[in-house]
XYZ file of C-alpha atoms in Angstrom:
180
model
C 71.087 -25.375 158.205
C 67.684 -25.151 156.532
C 67.248 -22.659 153.695
C 64.652 -22.018 151.018
C 65.524 -21.201 147.425
C 63.832 -18.375 145.564
C 61.931 -20.940 143.476
C 60.672 -22.692 146.632
C 59.537 -19.360 148.070
C 57.809 -18.570 144.759
C 55.933 -21.898 144.887
C 54.746 -21.128 148.422
C 53.682 -17.590 147.499
C 51.726 -18.794 144.446
C 50.000 -21.542 146.446
C 48.938 -19.030 149.096
C 47.604 -16.604 146.485
C 45.645 -19.435 144.825
C 44.296 -20.490 148.217
C 43.280 -16.884 148.932
C 41.018 -16.907 145.868
C 39.171 -19.897 147.319
C 38.943 -18.246 150.736
C 37.492 -15.111 149.168
C 34.857 -17.192 147.351
C 33.709 -18.553 150.712
C 33.931 -15.080 152.256
C 31.882 -13.495 149.464
C 29.275 -16.275 149.534
C 28.898 -15.954 153.321
C 28.406 -19.707 153.696
C 31.001 -20.291 156.412
C 29.922 -23.626 157.916
C 30.835 -22.506 161.447
C 31.472 -24.985 164.251
C 33.351 -24.676 167.532
C 36.726 -26.144 168.402
C 38.420 -26.314 171.805
C 38.120 -23.174 173.885
C 34.907 -22.232 172.068
C 36.853 -20.798 169.143
C 35.032 -20.860 165.829
C 36.286 -22.894 162.908
C 34.849 -22.587 159.395
C 35.027 -24.583 156.220
C 37.511 -21.939 155.054
C 39.803 -22.841 157.995
C 39.565 -26.522 157.103
C 40.148 -25.928 153.389
C 43.140 -23.653 154.049
C 44.631 -26.061 156.568
C 44.302 -29.053 154.244
C 45.702 -27.248 151.192
C 48.686 -25.694 152.992
C 49.528 -28.834 154.964
C 49.391 -30.988 151.819
C 51.600 -28.604 149.838
C 54.214 -28.317 152.570
C 54.298 -32.062 153.278
C 54.617 -32.882 149.554
C 57.452 -30.440 148.878
C 59.430 -30.363 152.132
C 60.635 -33.011 154.592
C 59.573 -31.034 157.672
C 56.567 -31.662 159.907
C 53.698 -29.156 159.942
C 52.362 -27.680 163.169
C 48.991 -26.083 162.456
C 46.753 -23.858 164.537
C 43.832 -25.886 163.173
C 45.157 -29.282 164.272
C 43.803 -30.214 167.723
C 46.507 -32.912 167.999
C 49.366 -30.691 166.875
C 52.769 -31.637 168.216
C 54.807 -29.311 170.373
C 57.476 -27.145 168.802
C 60.770 -28.965 169.270
C 64.303 -28.656 167.966
C 64.840 -29.384 164.311
C 62.991 -27.874 161.380
C 59.218 -27.589 161.064
C 56.508 -25.471 159.504
C 54.242 -23.479 161.814
C 51.022 -22.348 160.144
C 47.830 -20.508 160.898
C 45.953 -21.021 157.633
C 43.214 -18.536 158.515
C 44.266 -16.181 161.277
C 41.297 -14.038 162.270
C 38.462 -16.528 161.864
C 36.082 -14.350 163.899
C 36.899 -11.388 161.645
C 36.336 -13.606 158.608
C 32.891 -14.624 159.894
C 31.994 -11.024 160.755
C 33.216 -9.904 157.318
C 35.638 -7.587 159.094
C 38.296 -7.752 156.313
C 41.040 -8.380 158.887
C 42.184 -11.955 158.365
C 45.318 -13.512 156.982
C 47.249 -16.649 156.192
C 50.463 -17.051 158.171
C 53.265 -19.561 157.722
C 56.772 -19.863 159.090
C 59.639 -22.260 158.665
C 61.425 -22.668 161.982
C 64.656 -24.458 162.780
C 65.674 -25.095 166.376
C 62.932 -22.658 167.439
C 64.367 -19.843 165.313
C 62.609 -18.411 162.259
C 64.147 -19.145 158.872
C 61.285 -17.908 156.694
C 57.975 -16.236 157.432
C 55.036 -15.053 155.377
C 51.862 -13.150 156.254
C 49.256 -12.726 153.545
C 46.493 -10.163 154.054
C 43.922 -12.085 152.049
C 41.277 -9.389 151.699
C 43.681 -6.628 150.653
C 45.957 -8.882 148.580
C 49.130 -7.758 150.363
C 51.905 -10.187 151.223
C 54.798 -9.710 153.614
C 57.588 -12.247 153.636
C 61.058 -12.503 155.105
C 63.881 -14.940 154.887
C 66.893 -15.212 157.128
C 69.816 -13.247 155.727
C 67.712 -11.977 152.776
C 65.542 -9.322 154.384
C 61.875 -8.492 154.551
C 59.632 -7.698 151.590
C 56.143 -6.424 150.826
C 54.313 -7.497 147.692
C 51.219 -5.700 146.434
C 49.791 -5.676 142.906
C 52.774 -7.684 141.673
C 55.276 -5.109 142.927
C 57.831 -6.341 145.466
C 59.479 -3.764 147.690
C 62.109 -4.322 150.326
C 60.882 -3.188 153.735
C 62.972 -0.587 155.500
C 63.989 -1.426 159.023
C 64.235 1.423 161.508
C 66.719 0.378 164.168
C 66.658 3.690 165.995
C 65.128 3.753 169.455
C 61.501 4.757 169.424
C 58.443 4.581 171.596
C 57.014 1.079 171.734
C 53.752 0.367 169.987
C 51.448 -2.326 171.225
C 49.190 -4.522 169.142
C 46.419 -6.502 170.814
C 43.546 -8.611 169.571
C 40.098 -7.126 169.803
C 38.655 -10.649 170.142
C 41.099 -11.897 172.763
C 41.551 -8.723 174.817
C 42.250 -9.638 178.449
C 42.511 -7.709 181.714
C 46.295 -7.969 181.437
C 46.116 -6.409 177.954
C 44.031 -3.595 179.388
C 46.571 -2.928 182.140
C 49.459 -2.997 179.676
C 47.742 -0.593 177.260
C 47.107 1.789 180.139
C 50.821 1.616 180.977
C 51.809 2.261 177.359
C 49.483 5.287 177.271
C 50.996 6.689 180.471
C 54.694 5.906 180.100
C 57.469 6.215 177.614
C 58.780 2.780 176.793
């Protein structure tokens, strides 16, 4: 079974925070170097930088393959352990200076999450979780364990404003009209 030590998680967290500084330099400068990838999705030099840095770090330190959102030739998710990354989730928001973009990574084994991290780059807030260790939020150097509410409650729905489809519209109308 794959596990990560606290020191390995700390290395990953530091690398992502260092990368975020570089992403914010590009963001602040506004020189994005936008081109289009498959499906007419934008890709920026920030996407490329983040992908290269994260992929290199993970390949150097861990024996698992990396499946990246930015890799047009990415392999399929199979059994075994691998990293799944979206180095700059929210590229359109990044370009529009919308402040809603993040770096996301996960370590998966046999299609089940072992470790996951979401870093809100603009707001400098990190969420990370590890199997059997819980979920945490880190902001301004303070790490707090996230409380999990297991009681039944009405379902919330989160949808992308850039990828909103007719199906999403129908589902949101259902959520507004029904108790889930």
